[in-house]
Amino acid sequence: MKQVYEFLKKAQTYYLATVEGDQPRVRPFGTVNLFEGKLYIQTGKIKPVSKQLMANPKAEICAFNGDEWIRVSGELVEDDRVEARKSMLDAYPDLRRMYDENDGNTQVFYFKNATAVISSFTHEPTKIQF
């Protein structure tokens, strides 16, 4: 999982795909954090992505870095503990202009039953399950 985290941090931007009914939705994200051995992302409860994940936790992220790309699929599970939200915001202090771990809006999710595949045109894919 650390390899997945490091890839996403280096890429800086990844794209999160969710579904809304039968419509796929994809948007750029930049937050990724390791907390208590789990890979986390962050959003706000007022955003459509939050409602989509609460209705259907299956999601996939994709990022490109150099000549490699990564796809991570699995379930995103909300962690409503203040410690998890604080850890994310401590890792991204610029977000504190918009979010606070006690604001009732900040929301973090961790990947469960996840599979990451790092691919390239120059090497065989690397598969990581966590």
PDB file of C-alpha atoms in Angstrom:
ATOM      1  CA  MET A   1       0.000   0.000   0.000  1.00  0.00           C
ATOM      2  CA  LYS A   2       2.904   2.355   0.647  1.00  0.00           C
ATOM      3  CA  GLN A   3       3.888   2.016  -3.020  1.00  0.00           C
ATOM      4  CA  VAL A   4       0.347   3.064  -4.013  1.00  0.00           C
ATOM      5  CA  TYR A   5       0.447   6.023  -1.629  1.00  0.00           C
ATOM      6  CA  GLU A   6       3.849   7.162  -2.913  1.00  0.00           C
ATOM      7  CA  PHE A   7       2.711   6.893  -6.540  1.00  0.00           C
ATOM      8  CA  LEU A   8      -0.386   9.018  -5.850  1.00  0.00           C
ATOM      9  CA  LYS A   9       1.569  11.606  -3.846  1.00  0.00           C
ATOM     10  CA  LYS A  10       4.114  11.958  -6.638  1.00  0.00           C
ATOM     11  CA  ALA A  11       1.383  12.251  -9.283  1.00  0.00           C
ATOM     12  CA  GLN A  12      -0.290  14.978  -7.157  1.00  0.00           C
ATOM     13  CA  THR A  13      -3.592  14.733  -9.050  1.00  0.00           C
ATOM     14  CA  TYR A  14      -5.682  11.634  -9.488  1.00  0.00           C
ATOM     15  CA  TYR A  15      -9.164  11.148 -10.899  1.00  0.00           C
ATOM     16  CA  LEU A  16     -11.896   9.614  -8.763  1.00  0.00           C
ATOM     17  CA  ALA A  17     -14.721   7.761 -10.511  1.00  0.00           C
ATOM     18  CA  THR A  18     -18.049   7.116  -8.806  1.00  0.00           C
ATOM     19  CA  VAL A  19     -21.553   6.442 -10.089  1.00  0.00           C
ATOM     20  CA  GLU A  20     -24.734   8.427  -9.714  1.00  0.00           C
ATOM     21  CA  GLY A  21     -27.582   6.126 -10.655  1.00  0.00           C
ATOM     22  CA  ASP A  22     -26.435   4.803 -14.018  1.00  0.00           C
ATOM     23  CA  GLN A  23     -24.201   7.803 -14.805  1.00  0.00           C
ATOM     24  CA  PRO A  24     -20.427   7.593 -14.202  1.00  0.00           C
ATOM     25  CA  ARG A  25     -18.894  10.676 -12.575  1.00  0.00           C
ATOM     26  CA  VAL A  26     -15.168  11.505 -12.662  1.00  0.00           C
ATOM     27  CA  ARG A  27     -13.392  14.420 -11.042  1.00  0.00           C
ATOM     28  CA  PRO A  28      -9.842  15.433 -10.065  1.00  0.00           C
ATOM     29  CA  PHE A  29      -8.672  14.988  -6.483  1.00  0.00           C
ATOM     30  CA  GLY A  30      -5.364  15.640  -4.782  1.00  0.00           C
ATOM     31  CA  THR A  31      -5.693  14.404  -1.203  1.00  0.00           C
ATOM     32  CA  VAL A  32      -4.265  11.052  -0.202  1.00  0.00           C
ATOM     33  CA  ASN A  33      -3.101  10.038   3.242  1.00  0.00           C
ATOM     34  CA  LEU A  34      -1.926   6.988   5.146  1.00  0.00           C
ATOM     35  CA  PHE A  35      -3.551   6.690   8.561  1.00  0.00           C
ATOM     36  CA  GLU A  36      -3.491   3.613  10.790  1.00  0.00           C
ATOM     37  CA  GLY A  37      -2.334   1.457   7.893  1.00  0.00           C
ATOM     38  CA  LYS A  38      -5.125   2.503   5.522  1.00  0.00           C
ATOM     39  CA  LEU A  39      -5.173   4.649   2.381  1.00  0.00           C
ATOM     40  CA  TYR A  40      -7.490   7.663   2.772  1.00  0.00           C
ATOM     41  CA  ILE A  41      -9.000  10.359   0.579  1.00  0.00           C
ATOM     42  CA  GLN A  42     -10.921  13.489   1.632  1.00  0.00           C
ATOM     43  CA  THR A  43     -13.965  15.435   0.471  1.00  0.00           C
ATOM     44  CA  GLY A  44     -16.795  17.537   1.861  1.00  0.00           C
ATOM     45  CA  LYS A  45     -20.175  16.121   2.888  1.00  0.00           C
ATOM     46  CA  ILE A  46     -21.956  18.855   0.924  1.00  0.00           C
ATOM     47  CA  LYS A  47     -20.433  17.713  -2.371  1.00  0.00           C
ATOM     48  CA  PRO A  48     -22.210  15.335  -4.786  1.00  0.00           C
ATOM     49  CA  VAL A  49     -19.262  12.902  -4.583  1.00  0.00           C
ATOM     50  CA  SER A  50     -20.055  12.348  -0.895  1.00  0.00           C
ATOM     51  CA  LYS A  51     -23.659  11.460  -1.648  1.00  0.00           C
ATOM     52  CA  GLN A  52     -22.554   9.168  -4.495  1.00  0.00           C
ATOM     53  CA  LEU A  53     -20.127   7.273  -2.244  1.00  0.00           C
ATOM     54  CA  MET A  54     -22.703   6.928   0.518  1.00  0.00           C
ATOM     55  CA  ALA A  55     -25.170   5.420  -1.991  1.00  0.00           C
ATOM     56  CA  ASN A  56     -22.570   3.182  -3.667  1.00  0.00           C
ATOM     57  CA  PRO A  57     -19.119   2.866  -2.051  1.00  0.00           C
ATOM     58  CA  LYS A  58     -17.505   1.217  -5.075  1.00  0.00           C
ATOM     59  CA  ALA A  59     -15.031   3.608  -6.654  1.00  0.00           C
ATOM     60  CA  GLU A  60     -11.908   3.750  -8.754  1.00  0.00           C
ATOM     61  CA  ILE A  61      -9.082   6.235  -8.982  1.00  0.00           C
ATOM     62  CA  CYS A  62      -6.597   6.686 -11.776  1.00  0.00           C
ATOM     63  CA  ALA A  63      -3.401   8.730 -12.000  1.00  0.00           C
ATOM     64  CA  PHE A  64      -0.560   9.146 -14.465  1.00  0.00           C
ATOM     65  CA  ASN A  65       3.048   9.834 -13.596  1.00  0.00           C
ATOM     66  CA  GLY A  66       5.851   9.802 -16.152  1.00  0.00           C
ATOM     67  CA  ASP A  67       5.450   6.675 -18.247  1.00  0.00           C
ATOM     68  CA  GLU A  68       3.348   4.816 -15.669  1.00  0.00           C
ATOM     69  CA  TRP A  69      -0.256   4.955 -14.603  1.00  0.00           C
ATOM     70  CA  ILE A  70      -2.140   3.507 -11.661  1.00  0.00           C
ATOM     71  CA  ARG A  71      -5.709   2.355 -11.209  1.00  0.00           C
ATOM     72  CA  VAL A  72      -7.006   1.675  -7.709  1.00  0.00           C
ATOM     73  CA  SER A  73     -10.420   0.087  -7.306  1.00  0.00           C
ATOM     74  CA  GLY A  74     -12.316  -0.944  -4.221  1.00  0.00           C
ATOM     75  CA  GLU A  75     -14.819   0.271  -1.681  1.00  0.00           C
ATOM     76  CA  LEU A  76     -14.473   3.636   0.017  1.00  0.00           C
ATOM     77  CA  VAL A  77     -15.574   3.473   3.657  1.00  0.00           C
ATOM     78  CA  GLU A  78     -16.255   6.626   5.652  1.00  0.00           C
ATOM     79  CA  ASP A  79     -14.212   7.048   8.828  1.00  0.00           C
ATOM     80  CA  ASP A  80     -16.121   9.540  10.958  1.00  0.00           C
ATOM     81  CA  ARG A  81     -13.490   9.804  13.684  1.00  0.00           C
ATOM     82  CA  VAL A  82     -12.085  13.244  14.338  1.00  0.00           C
ATOM     83  CA  GLU A  83      -8.573  11.712  14.497  1.00  0.00           C
ATOM     84  CA  ALA A  84      -8.845  10.494  10.896  1.00  0.00           C
ATOM     85  CA  ARG A  85     -10.074  13.878   9.656  1.00  0.00           C
ATOM     86  CA  LYS A  86      -7.371  15.699  11.641  1.00  0.00           C
ATOM     87  CA  SER A  87      -4.655  13.450  10.218  1.00  0.00           C
ATOM     88  CA  MET A  88      -5.753  14.290   6.674  1.00  0.00           C
ATOM     89  CA  LEU A  89      -5.914  18.026   7.325  1.00  0.00           C
ATOM     90  CA  ASP A  90      -2.545  17.967   9.088  1.00  0.00           C
ATOM     91  CA  ALA A  91      -1.114  16.347   5.946  1.00  0.00           C
ATOM     92  CA  TYR A  92      -2.697  19.102   3.787  1.00  0.00           C
ATOM     93  CA  PRO A  93      -2.585  22.297   5.861  1.00  0.00           C
ATOM     94  CA  ASP A  94      -3.718  24.441   2.913  1.00  0.00           C
ATOM     95  CA  LEU A  95      -7.099  22.704   3.134  1.00  0.00           C
ATOM     96  CA  ARG A  96      -7.647  24.310   6.522  1.00  0.00           C
ATOM     97  CA  ARG A  97      -8.763  27.453   4.669  1.00  0.00           C
ATOM     98  CA  MET A  98     -11.875  25.492   3.645  1.00  0.00           C
ATOM     99  CA  TYR A  99     -12.117  22.598   6.103  1.00  0.00           C
ATOM    100  CA  ASP A 100     -11.770  21.799   9.792  1.00  0.00           C
ATOM    101  CA  GLU A 101     -11.938  18.387  11.432  1.00  0.00           C
ATOM    102  CA  ASN A 102     -14.855  19.624  13.586  1.00  0.00           C
ATOM    103  CA  ASP A 103     -16.830  21.546  10.930  1.00  0.00           C
ATOM    104  CA  GLY A 104     -19.431  18.840  10.245  1.00  0.00           C
ATOM    105  CA  ASN A 105     -18.483  18.930   6.551  1.00  0.00           C
ATOM    106  CA  THR A 106     -14.994  17.394   6.337  1.00  0.00           C
ATOM    107  CA  GLN A 107     -15.237  13.757   5.379  1.00  0.00           C
ATOM    108  CA  VAL A 108     -12.567  11.092   4.934  1.00  0.00           C
ATOM    109  CA  PHE A 109     -12.845   7.659   3.359  1.00  0.00           C
ATOM    110  CA  TYR A 110     -10.425   4.730   3.325  1.00  0.00           C
ATOM    111  CA  PHE A 111     -10.067   2.004   0.737  1.00  0.00           C
ATOM    112  CA  LYS A 112     -11.313  -1.465   1.665  1.00  0.00           C
ATOM    113  CA  ASN A 113     -10.897  -4.603  -0.475  1.00  0.00           C
ATOM    114  CA  ALA A 114      -8.758  -2.591  -2.855  1.00  0.00           C
ATOM    115  CA  THR A 115      -6.669  -3.594  -5.838  1.00  0.00           C
ATOM    116  CA  ALA A 116      -4.099  -1.297  -7.404  1.00  0.00           C
ATOM    117  CA  VAL A 117      -2.481  -1.951 -10.761  1.00  0.00           C
ATOM    118  CA  ILE A 118       0.559   0.048 -11.864  1.00  0.00           C
ATOM    119  CA  SER A 119       1.006  -0.196 -15.623  1.00  0.00           C
ATOM    120  CA  SER A 120       3.307   1.010 -18.369  1.00  0.00           C
ATOM    121  CA  PHE A 121       3.967   0.287 -22.006  1.00  0.00           C
ATOM    122  CA  THR A 122       7.500  -0.748 -21.016  1.00  0.00           C
ATOM    123  CA  HIS A 123       6.879  -3.295 -18.224  1.00  0.00           C
ATOM    124  CA  GLU A 124       4.395  -5.849 -17.026  1.00  0.00           C
ATOM    125  CA  PRO A 125       1.658  -4.540 -14.682  1.00  0.00           C
ATOM    126  CA  THR A 126       2.293  -4.637 -10.941  1.00  0.00           C
ATOM    127  CA  LYS A 127      -0.752  -5.715  -8.924  1.00  0.00           C
ATOM    128  CA  ILE A 128      -1.115  -4.715  -5.254  1.00  0.00           C
ATOM    129  CA  GLN A 129      -4.008  -5.782  -3.047  1.00  0.00           C
ATOM    130  CA  PHE A 130      -4.830  -4.173   0.283  1.00  0.00           C
TER     131      PHE A 130
END
